[in-house]
Coordinates of C-alpha atoms in Angstrom, one line a residue:
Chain A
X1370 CA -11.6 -20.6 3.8
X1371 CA -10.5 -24.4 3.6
X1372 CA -13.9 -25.4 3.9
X1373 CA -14.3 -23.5 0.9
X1374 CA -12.4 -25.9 -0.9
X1375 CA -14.7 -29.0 -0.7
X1376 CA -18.1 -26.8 -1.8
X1377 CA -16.6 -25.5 -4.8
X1378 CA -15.1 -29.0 -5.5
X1379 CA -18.7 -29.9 -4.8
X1380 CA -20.3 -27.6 -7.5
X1381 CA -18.0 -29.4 -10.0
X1382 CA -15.1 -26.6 -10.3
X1383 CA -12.2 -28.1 -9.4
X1384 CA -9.3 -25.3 -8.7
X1385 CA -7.1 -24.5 -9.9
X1386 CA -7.1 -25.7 -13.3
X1387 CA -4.6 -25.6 -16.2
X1388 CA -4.9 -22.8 -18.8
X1389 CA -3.3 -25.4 -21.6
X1390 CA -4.9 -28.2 -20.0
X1391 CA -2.0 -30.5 -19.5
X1392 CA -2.8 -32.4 -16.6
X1393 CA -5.9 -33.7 -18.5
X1394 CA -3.9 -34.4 -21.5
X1395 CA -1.2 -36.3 -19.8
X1396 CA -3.9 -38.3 -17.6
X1397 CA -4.1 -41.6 -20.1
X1398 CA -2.4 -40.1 -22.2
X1399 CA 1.7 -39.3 -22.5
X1400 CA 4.4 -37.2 -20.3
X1401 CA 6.6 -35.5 -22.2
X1402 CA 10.1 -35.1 -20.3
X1403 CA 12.9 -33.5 -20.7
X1404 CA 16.3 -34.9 -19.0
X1405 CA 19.6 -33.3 -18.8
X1406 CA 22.2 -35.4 -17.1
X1407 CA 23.7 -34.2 -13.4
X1408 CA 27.3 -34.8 -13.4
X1409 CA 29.1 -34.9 -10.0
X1410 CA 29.0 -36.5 -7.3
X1411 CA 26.0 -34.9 -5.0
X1412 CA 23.7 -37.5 -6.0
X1413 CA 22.4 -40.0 -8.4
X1414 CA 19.7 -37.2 -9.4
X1415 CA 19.3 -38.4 -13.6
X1416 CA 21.7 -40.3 -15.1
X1417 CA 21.7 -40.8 -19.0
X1418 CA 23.0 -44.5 -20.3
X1419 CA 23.3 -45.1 -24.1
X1420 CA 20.4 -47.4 -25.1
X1421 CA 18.6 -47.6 -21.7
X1422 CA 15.6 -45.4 -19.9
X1423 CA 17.1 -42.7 -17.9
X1424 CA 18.0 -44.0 -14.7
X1425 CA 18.7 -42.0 -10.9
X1426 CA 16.3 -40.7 -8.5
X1427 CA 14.3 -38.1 -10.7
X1428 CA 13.5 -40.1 -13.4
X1429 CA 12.2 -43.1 -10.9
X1430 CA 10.0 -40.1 -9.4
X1431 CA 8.4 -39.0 -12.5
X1432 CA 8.2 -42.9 -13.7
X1433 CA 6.1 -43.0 -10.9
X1434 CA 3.9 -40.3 -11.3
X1435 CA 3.1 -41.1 -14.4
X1436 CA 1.7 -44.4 -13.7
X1437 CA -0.7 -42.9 -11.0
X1438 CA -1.6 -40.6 -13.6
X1439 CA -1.6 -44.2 -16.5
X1440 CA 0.9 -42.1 -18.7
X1441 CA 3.6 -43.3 -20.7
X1442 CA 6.8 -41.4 -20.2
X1443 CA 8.3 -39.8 -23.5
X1444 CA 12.2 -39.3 -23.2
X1445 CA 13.8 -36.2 -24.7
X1446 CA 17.4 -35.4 -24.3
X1447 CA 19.0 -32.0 -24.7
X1448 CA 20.9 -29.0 -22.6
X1449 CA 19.3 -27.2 -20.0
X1450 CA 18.3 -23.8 -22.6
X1451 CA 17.0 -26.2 -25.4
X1452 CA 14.7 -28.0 -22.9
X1453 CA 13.3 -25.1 -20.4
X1454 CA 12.8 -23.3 -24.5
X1455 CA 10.7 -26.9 -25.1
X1456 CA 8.6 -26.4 -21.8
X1457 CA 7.8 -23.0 -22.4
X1458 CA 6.7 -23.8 -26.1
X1459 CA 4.7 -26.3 -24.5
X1460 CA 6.8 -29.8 -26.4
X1461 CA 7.4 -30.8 -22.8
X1462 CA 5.5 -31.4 -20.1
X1463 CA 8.1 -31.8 -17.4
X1464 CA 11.9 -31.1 -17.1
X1465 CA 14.9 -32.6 -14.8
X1466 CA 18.5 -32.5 -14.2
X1467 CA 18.7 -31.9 -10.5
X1468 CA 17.7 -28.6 -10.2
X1469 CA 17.5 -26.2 -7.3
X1470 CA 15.2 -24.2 -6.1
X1471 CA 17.5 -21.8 -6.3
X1472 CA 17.3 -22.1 -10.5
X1473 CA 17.7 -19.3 -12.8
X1474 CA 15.1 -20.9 -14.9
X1475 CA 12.1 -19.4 -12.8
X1476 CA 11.2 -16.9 -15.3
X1477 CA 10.6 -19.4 -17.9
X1478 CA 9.3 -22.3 -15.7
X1479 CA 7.4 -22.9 -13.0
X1480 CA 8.5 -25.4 -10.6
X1481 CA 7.5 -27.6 -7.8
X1482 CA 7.7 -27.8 -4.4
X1483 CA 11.1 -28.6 -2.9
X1484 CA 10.8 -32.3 -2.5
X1485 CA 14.2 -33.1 -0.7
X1486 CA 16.6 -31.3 0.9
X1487 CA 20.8 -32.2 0.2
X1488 CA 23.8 -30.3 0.9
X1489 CA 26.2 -29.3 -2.2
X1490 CA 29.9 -30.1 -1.5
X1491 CA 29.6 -26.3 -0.2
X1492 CA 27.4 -27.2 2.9
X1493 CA 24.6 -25.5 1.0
X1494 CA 21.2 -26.5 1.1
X1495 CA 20.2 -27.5 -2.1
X1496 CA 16.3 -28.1 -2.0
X1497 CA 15.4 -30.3 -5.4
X1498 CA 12.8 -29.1 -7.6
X1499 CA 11.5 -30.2 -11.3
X1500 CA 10.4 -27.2 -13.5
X1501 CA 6.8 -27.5 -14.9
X1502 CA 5.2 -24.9 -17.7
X1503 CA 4.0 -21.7 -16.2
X1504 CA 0.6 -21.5 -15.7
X1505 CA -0.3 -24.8 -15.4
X1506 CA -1.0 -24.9 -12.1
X1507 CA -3.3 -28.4 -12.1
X1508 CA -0.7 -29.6 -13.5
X1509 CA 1.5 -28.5 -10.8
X1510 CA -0.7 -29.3 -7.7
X1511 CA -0.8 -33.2 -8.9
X1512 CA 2.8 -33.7 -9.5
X1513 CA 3.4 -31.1 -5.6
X1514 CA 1.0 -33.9 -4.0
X1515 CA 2.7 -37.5 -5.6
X1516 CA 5.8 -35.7 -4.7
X1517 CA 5.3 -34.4 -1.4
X1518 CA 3.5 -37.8 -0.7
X1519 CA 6.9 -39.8 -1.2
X1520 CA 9.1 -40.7 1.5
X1521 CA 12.0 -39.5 0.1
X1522 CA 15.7 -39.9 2.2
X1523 CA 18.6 -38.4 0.4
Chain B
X1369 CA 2.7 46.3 9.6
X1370 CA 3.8 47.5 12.7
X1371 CA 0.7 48.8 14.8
X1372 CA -1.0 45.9 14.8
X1373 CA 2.1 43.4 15.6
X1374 CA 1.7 41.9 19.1
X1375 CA 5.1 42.3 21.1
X1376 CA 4.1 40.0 23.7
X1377 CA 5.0 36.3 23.6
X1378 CA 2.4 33.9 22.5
X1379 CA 3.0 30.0 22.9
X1380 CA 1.4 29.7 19.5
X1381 CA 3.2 26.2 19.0
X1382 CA 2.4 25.0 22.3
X1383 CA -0.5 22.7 22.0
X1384 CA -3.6 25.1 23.4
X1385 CA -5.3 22.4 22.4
X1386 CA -9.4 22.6 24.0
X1387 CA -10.0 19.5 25.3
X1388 CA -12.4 18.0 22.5
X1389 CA -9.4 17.8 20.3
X1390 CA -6.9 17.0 23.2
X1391 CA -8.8 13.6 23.3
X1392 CA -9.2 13.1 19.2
X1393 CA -5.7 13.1 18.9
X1394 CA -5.1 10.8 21.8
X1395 CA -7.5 8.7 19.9
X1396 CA -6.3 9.4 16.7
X1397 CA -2.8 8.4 17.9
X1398 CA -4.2 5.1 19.3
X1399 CA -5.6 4.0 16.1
X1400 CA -2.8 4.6 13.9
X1401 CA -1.0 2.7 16.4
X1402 CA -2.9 -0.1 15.8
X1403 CA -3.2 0.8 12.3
X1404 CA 1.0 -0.4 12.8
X1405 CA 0.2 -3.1 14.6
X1406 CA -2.8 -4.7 12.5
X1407 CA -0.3 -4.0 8.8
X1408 CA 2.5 -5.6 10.7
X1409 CA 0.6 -8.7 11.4
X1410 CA -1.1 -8.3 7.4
X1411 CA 2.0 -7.9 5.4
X1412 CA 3.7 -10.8 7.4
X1413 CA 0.5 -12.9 6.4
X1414 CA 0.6 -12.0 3.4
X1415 CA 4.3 -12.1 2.3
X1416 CA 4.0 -16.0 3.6
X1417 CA 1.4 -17.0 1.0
X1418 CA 2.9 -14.3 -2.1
X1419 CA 3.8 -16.9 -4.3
X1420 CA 3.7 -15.9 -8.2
X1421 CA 0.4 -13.9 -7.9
X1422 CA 1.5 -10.4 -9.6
X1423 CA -2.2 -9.2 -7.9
X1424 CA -0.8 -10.5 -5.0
X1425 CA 2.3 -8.7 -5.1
X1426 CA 0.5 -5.9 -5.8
X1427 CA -1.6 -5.8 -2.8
X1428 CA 1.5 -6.6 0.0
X1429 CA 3.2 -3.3 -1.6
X1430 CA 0.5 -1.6 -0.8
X1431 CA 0.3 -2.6 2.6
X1432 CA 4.3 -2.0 3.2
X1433 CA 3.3 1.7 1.9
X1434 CA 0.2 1.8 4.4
X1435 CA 2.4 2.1 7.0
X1436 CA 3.9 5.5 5.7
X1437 CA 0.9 7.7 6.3
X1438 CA 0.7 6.1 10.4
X1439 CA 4.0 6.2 10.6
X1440 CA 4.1 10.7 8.8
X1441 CA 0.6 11.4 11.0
X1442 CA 2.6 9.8 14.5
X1443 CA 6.2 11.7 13.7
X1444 CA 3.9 15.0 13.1
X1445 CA 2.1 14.8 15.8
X1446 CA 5.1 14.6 17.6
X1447 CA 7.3 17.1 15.9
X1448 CA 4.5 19.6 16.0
X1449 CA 3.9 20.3 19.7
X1450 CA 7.4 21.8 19.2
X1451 CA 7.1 25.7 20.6
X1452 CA 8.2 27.9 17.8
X1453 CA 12.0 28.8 18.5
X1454 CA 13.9 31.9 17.0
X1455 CA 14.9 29.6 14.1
X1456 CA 11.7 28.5 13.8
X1457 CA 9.4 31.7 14.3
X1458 CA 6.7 30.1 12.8
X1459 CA 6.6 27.0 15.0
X1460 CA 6.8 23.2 13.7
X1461 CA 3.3 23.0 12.0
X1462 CA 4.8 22.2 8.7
X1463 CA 6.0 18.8 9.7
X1464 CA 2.5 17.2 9.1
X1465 CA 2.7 18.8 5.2
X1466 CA 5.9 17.5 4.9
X1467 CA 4.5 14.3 5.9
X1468 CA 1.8 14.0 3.3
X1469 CA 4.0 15.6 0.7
X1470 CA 6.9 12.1 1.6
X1471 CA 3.4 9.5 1.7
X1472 CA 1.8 11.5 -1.4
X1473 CA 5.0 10.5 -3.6
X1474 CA 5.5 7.3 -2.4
X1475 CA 2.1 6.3 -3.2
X1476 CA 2.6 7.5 -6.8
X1477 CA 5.9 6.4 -7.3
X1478 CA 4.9 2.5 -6.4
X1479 CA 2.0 3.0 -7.9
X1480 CA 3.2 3.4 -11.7
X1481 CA 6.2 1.5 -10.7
X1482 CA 3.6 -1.4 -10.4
X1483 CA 1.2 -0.1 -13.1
X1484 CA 3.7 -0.6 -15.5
X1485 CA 4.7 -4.2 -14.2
X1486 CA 1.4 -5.7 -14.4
X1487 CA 0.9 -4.1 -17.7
X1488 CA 3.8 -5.7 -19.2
X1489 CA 2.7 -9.3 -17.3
X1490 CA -0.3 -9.0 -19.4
X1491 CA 1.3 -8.1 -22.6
X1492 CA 4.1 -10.3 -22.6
X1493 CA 1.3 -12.7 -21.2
X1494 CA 2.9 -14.0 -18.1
X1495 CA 1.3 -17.1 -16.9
X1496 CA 1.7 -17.1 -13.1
X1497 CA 2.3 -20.4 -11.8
X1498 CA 0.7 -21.4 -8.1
X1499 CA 1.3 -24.5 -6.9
X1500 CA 1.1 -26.9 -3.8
X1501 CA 1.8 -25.7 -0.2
X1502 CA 1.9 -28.4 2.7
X1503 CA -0.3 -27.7 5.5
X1504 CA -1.1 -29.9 8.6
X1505 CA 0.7 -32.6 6.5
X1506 CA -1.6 -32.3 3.4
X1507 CA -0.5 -30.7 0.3
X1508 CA -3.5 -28.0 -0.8
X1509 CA -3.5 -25.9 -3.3
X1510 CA -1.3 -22.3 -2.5
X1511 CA -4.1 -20.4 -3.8
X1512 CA -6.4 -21.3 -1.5
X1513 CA -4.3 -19.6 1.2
X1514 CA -3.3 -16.4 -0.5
X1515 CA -7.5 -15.9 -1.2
X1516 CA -8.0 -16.7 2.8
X1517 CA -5.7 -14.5 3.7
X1518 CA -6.7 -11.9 1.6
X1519 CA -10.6 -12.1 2.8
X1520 CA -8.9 -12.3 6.1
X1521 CA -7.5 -8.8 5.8
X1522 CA -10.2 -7.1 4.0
X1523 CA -12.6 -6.6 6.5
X1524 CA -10.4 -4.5 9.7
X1525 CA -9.0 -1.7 7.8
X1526 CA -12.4 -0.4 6.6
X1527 CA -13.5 -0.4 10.5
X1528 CA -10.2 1.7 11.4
X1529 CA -10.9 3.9 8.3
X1530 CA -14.0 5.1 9.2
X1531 CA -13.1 5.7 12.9
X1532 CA -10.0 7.8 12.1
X1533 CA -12.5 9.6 9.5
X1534 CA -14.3 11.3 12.6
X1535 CA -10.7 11.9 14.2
X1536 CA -9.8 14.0 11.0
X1537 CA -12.7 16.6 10.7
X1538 CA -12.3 17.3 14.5
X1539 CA -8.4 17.8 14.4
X1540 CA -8.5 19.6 10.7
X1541 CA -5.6 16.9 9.9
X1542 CA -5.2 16.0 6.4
X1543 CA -2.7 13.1 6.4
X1544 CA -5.2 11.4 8.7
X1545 CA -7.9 12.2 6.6
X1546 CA -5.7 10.8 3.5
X1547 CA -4.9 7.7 5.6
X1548 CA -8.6 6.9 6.7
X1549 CA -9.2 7.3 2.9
X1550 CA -6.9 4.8 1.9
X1551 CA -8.0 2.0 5.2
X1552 CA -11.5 2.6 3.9
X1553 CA -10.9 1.6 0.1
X1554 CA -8.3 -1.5 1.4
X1555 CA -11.2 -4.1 1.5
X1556 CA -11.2 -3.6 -2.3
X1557 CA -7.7 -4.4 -3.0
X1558 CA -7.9 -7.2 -0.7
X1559 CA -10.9 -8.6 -2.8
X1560 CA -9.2 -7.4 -6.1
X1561 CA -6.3 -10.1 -5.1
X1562 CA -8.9 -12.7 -4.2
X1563 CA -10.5 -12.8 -7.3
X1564 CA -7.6 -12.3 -9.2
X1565 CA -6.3 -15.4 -7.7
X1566 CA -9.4 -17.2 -7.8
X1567 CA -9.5 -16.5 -11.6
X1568 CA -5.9 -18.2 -12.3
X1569 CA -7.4 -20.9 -10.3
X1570 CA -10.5 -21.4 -13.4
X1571 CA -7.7 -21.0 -15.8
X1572 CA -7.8 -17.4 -16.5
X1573 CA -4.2 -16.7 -16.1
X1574 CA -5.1 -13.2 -17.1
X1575 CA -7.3 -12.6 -14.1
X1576 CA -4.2 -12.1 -11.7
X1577 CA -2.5 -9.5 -14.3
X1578 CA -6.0 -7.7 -14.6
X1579 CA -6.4 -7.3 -10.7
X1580 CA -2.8 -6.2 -10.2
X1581 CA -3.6 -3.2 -12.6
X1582 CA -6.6 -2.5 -10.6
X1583 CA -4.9 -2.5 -7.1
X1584 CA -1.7 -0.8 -8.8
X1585 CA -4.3 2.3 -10.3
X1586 CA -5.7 2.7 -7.0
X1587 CA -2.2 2.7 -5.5
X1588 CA -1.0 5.9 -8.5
X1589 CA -4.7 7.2 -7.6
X1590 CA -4.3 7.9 -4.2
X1591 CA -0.6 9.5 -4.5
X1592 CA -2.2 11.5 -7.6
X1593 CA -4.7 12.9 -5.3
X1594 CA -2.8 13.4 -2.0
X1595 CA 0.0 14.9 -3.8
X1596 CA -1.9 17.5 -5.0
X1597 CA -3.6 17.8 -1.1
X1598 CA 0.1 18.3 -0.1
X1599 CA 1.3 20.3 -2.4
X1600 CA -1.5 22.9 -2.4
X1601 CA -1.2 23.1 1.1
X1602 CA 2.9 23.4 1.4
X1603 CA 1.6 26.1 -1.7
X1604 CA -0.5 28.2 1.1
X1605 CA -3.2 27.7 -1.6
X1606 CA -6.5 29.4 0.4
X1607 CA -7.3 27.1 3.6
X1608 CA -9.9 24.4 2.8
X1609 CA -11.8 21.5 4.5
X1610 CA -9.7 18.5 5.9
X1611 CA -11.1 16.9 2.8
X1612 CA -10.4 19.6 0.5
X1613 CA -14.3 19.8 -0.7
X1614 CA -14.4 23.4 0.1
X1615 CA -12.8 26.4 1.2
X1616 CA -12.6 26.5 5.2
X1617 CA -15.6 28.1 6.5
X1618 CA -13.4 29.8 9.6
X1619 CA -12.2 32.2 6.6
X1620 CA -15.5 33.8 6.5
X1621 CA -16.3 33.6 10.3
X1622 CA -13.0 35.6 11.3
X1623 CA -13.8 38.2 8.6
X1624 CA -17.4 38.5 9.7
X1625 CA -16.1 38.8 13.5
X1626 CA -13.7 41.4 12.3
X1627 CA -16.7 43.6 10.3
X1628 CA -19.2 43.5 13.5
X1629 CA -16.4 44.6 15.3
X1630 CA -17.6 48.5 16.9
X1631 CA -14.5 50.7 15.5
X1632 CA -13.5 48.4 12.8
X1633 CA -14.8 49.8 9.2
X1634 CA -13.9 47.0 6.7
X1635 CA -11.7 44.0 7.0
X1636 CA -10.5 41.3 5.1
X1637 CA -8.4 38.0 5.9
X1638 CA -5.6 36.1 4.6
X1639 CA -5.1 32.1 6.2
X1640 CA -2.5 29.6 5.8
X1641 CA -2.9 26.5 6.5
X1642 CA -0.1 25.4 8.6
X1643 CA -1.4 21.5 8.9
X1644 CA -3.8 21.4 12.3
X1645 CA -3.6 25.7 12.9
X1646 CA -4.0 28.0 10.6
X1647 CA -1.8 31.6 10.6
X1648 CA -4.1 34.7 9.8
X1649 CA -3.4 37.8 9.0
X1650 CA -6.7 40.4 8.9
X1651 CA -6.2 43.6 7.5
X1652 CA -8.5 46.0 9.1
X1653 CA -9.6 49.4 8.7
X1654 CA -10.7 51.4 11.2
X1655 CA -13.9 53.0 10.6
X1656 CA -14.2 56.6 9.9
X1657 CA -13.3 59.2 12.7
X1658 CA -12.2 56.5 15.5
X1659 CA -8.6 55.9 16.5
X1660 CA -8.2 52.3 17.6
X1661 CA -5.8 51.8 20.6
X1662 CA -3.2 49.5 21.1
X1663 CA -5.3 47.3 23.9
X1664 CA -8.1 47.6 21.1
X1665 CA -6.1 45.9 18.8
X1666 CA -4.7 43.7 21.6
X1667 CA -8.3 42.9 22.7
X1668 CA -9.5 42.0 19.1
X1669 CA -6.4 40.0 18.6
X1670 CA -7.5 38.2 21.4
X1671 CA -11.2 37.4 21.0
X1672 CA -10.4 36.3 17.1
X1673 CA -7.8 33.4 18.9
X1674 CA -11.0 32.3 21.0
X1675 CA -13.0 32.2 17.7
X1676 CA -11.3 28.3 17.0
X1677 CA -8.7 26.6 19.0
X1678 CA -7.4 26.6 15.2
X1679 CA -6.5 30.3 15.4
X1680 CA -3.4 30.6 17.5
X1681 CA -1.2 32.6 15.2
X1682 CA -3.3 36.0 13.8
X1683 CA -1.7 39.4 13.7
X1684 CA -4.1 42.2 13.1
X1685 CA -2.5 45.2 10.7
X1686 CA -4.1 48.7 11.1
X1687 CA -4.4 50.2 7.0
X1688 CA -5.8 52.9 5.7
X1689 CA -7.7 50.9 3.0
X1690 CA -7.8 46.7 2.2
X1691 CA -4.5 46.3 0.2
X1692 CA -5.1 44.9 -3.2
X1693 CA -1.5 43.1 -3.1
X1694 CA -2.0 41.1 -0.3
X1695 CA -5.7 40.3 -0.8
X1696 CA -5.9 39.4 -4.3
X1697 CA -9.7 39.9 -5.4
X1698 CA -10.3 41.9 -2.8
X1699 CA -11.3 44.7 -4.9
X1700 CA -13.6 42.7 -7.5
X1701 CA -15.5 40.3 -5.0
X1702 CA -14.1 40.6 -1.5
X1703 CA -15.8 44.0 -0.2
X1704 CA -19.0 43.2 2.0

């Protein structure tokens, strides 16, 4: 079954594709990301400054992911509901703010592969996700492998 | 009713079994074992890869329920060599109907359950979301495993299905039969997940919900029609094939034993069926002018049990004419 892969690459499907088509809108094009600020002190996961780029780990991440991809990264601000109702509206392309895999957002996002693994102040494993729009599941699979492909220590 | 009543003890419940069936349902025990083992190794496989795939989740339910029928067919066999005990006069047969009866409404219960849920996926349009998986330190696509898995699987059961299918006609055993039914129409839930998984892989995020429905229908389907199996039996609706495409033909082969009997003049049959043995009781009259003896009866008794090993429990009563009460029909089509 992995060998399937390659042929039906070969034939020119590539799988899986996005119903919306965002990875091939973003490709060249622009990332739209939603932030929400983690307050505490678990980690520097996205830290909002007045008058500067978002700064902290997440938004270095998707910085670089979208120049593998030659996107510009477009900045939106809001609360947690506002920007999950953006994603699933498809305004956004992408939201973070430190979530775990553990998030109540599933129903209404899709979200990546754990790409690191912290403990909470609670000694509970926290595995970090971003939440992508459901369905888009190229979409997905590119932003799984730049993750999975960093060398991330907490 | 009381000529005719044997007073001696017969070990109906004890497994007379002729040796034919002794070694189908040594068989038949052997591959519902690994019936157990092969759905244990499947439903692990496939609860790894489940992901978001509604078709997916679809198809490991209805392995977790594939265990029930095994699982009723291996208790039953058990429960049913039982001897029949003063509380239990009839003997243990009933277990197996039980058994279909618990497997028959768990099938139909999941089945709408899940009917419902990928109806409402598809209406409130439900975009299932698949993503990466690391494997061997590269990161493929999730899908790509749940559709291996899912050929993986599809092939086996059919193979099992059709074996126990032999098993069932020879040991008249219904919940096998229901259970090879169900192994043999597996491979097409299996595929029904593939393809709906390939088809959110093209972009058809509708494909999954569509193949859920499909698996979940099959799923309702079979409870439908082994409810009704069950509950027909556990009815003592007229004994019928182990597939229930006819009535049994031992109905008519007892009843012709009984008419080319010398001293009998007419007689006429009722059978349960009690899951693997059927319980008869022929109503005979004698013919005109003879006077049937107790050993007559006793030796008539005797030869109908050798008919089948399925006749163990058969009590012949002695009556002036076929009673119309007890054999409904009897009067309009049953007379030879």
């Amino acid at each position: 079954m992995l060998s399937a892969a390659p042929l039906l690459a070969g034939c020119g499907v590539s799988m899986p594709a996005d119903p919306n088509g965002t990875l091939q809108e973003i490709t060249g094009g622009t990332l739209q990301v939603g932030v929400t600020a983690t307050a505490g002190d678990e980690g520097d996961w996205v830290r909002l400054q007045p008058g500067a780029e978002p700064a902290g780990i997440e938004p270095d991440l998707v910085r670089g992911f979208a120049a593998s991809r030659e996107a510009t990264v477009e900045w939106t601000g809001g609360t947690e509901h506002e920007l999950v109702d953006d994603l699933e509206h498809g305004d956004l392309d992408l939201v973070i703010g430190g979530f775990g895999a553990d998030t109540p957002w599933t129903k209404h996002a899709g979200m990546t592969r754990p790409y690191m693994k912290t403990k909470d102040k609670r000694g509970k494993t926290v595995k970090h996700v971003m939440l992508t729009p459901l369905g888009e599941n190229a979409f997905l699979l590119a932003l799984d492998k730049f993750l999975l492909a960093q060398e991330l220590q907490p | 009713m009381s000529a005719g009543k044997s007073t001696q003890a017969v070990h109906f419940g004890n497994t007379r079994l002729p040796q034919e069936q002794r070694e189908t349902l040594r068989k038949a025990k052997k591959l519902e074992w690994i019936t157990i083992a092969f759905l244990a190794v499947t439903v692990a496989l496939v609860y790894l890869v489940l992901g978001n795939s509604q078709a997916m989740k679809a198809a490991w339910i209805e392995d977790m329920l594939s265990f029930l029928p095994p699982i009723a067919f291996l208790v039953a066999a058990r429960v049913i060599r039982k001897p029949p005990t003063e509380q239990h006069p009839y003997g243990y047969h009933r277990a197996i109907g039980i058994a279909h009866l618990v497997a028959a409404v768990a099938l139909l219960v999941m089945g709408t359950y899940l009917l419902v849920d990928s109806a409402l996926g598809l209406i409130t349009a439900e975009h299932p979301t698949i993503g990466g998986v690391e494997l061997f330190g590269r990161t493929i696509w999730l899908g790509w495993l749940m559709i291996g898995v899912m050929l993986l699987i599809a092939a086996p059961p059919v193979f099992i299905g059709r074996a126990k299918m032999k098993l069932a006609e020879k040991l008249h055993d219904k919940v096998l039969y229901a259970d090879a039914d169900m192994n043999k129409a597996d491979w097409m839930t299996a595929v029904a997940a593939a393809v709906g998984v390939a088809g959110i892989g093209i972009g058809w995020w509708w494909a999954d919900s569509v193949a859920a429905l499909i698996i979940s229908a099959s799923i309702a389907n079979d409870g439908v029609k082994n409810l009704r199996g069950a509950v027909s039996d556990l009815m003592d609706a007229r004994a019928r094939t182990y597939d229930n495409a006819g009535p049994h033909p031992l109905l008519g082969r007892i009843d012709d034993f009984l008419d080319n009997t010398g001293w009998v003049g007419k007689a006429k049959s009722r059978i349960r069926d009690e899951g693997h043995v059927f319980h008869v009781e022929s109503f005979v009259v004698p013919r005109e002018g003879s006077t049937p003896t107790a050993e007559d009866l006793e030796q008539l008794r005797e030869d109908c049990v050798d008919l089948d090993w399925k006749v163990q429990d058969l009590v012949i009563v002695l009556v002036p004419e076929l009673p119309e009460e007890f054999l409904p029909g009897v009067e309009t089509g049953g007379e030879d």
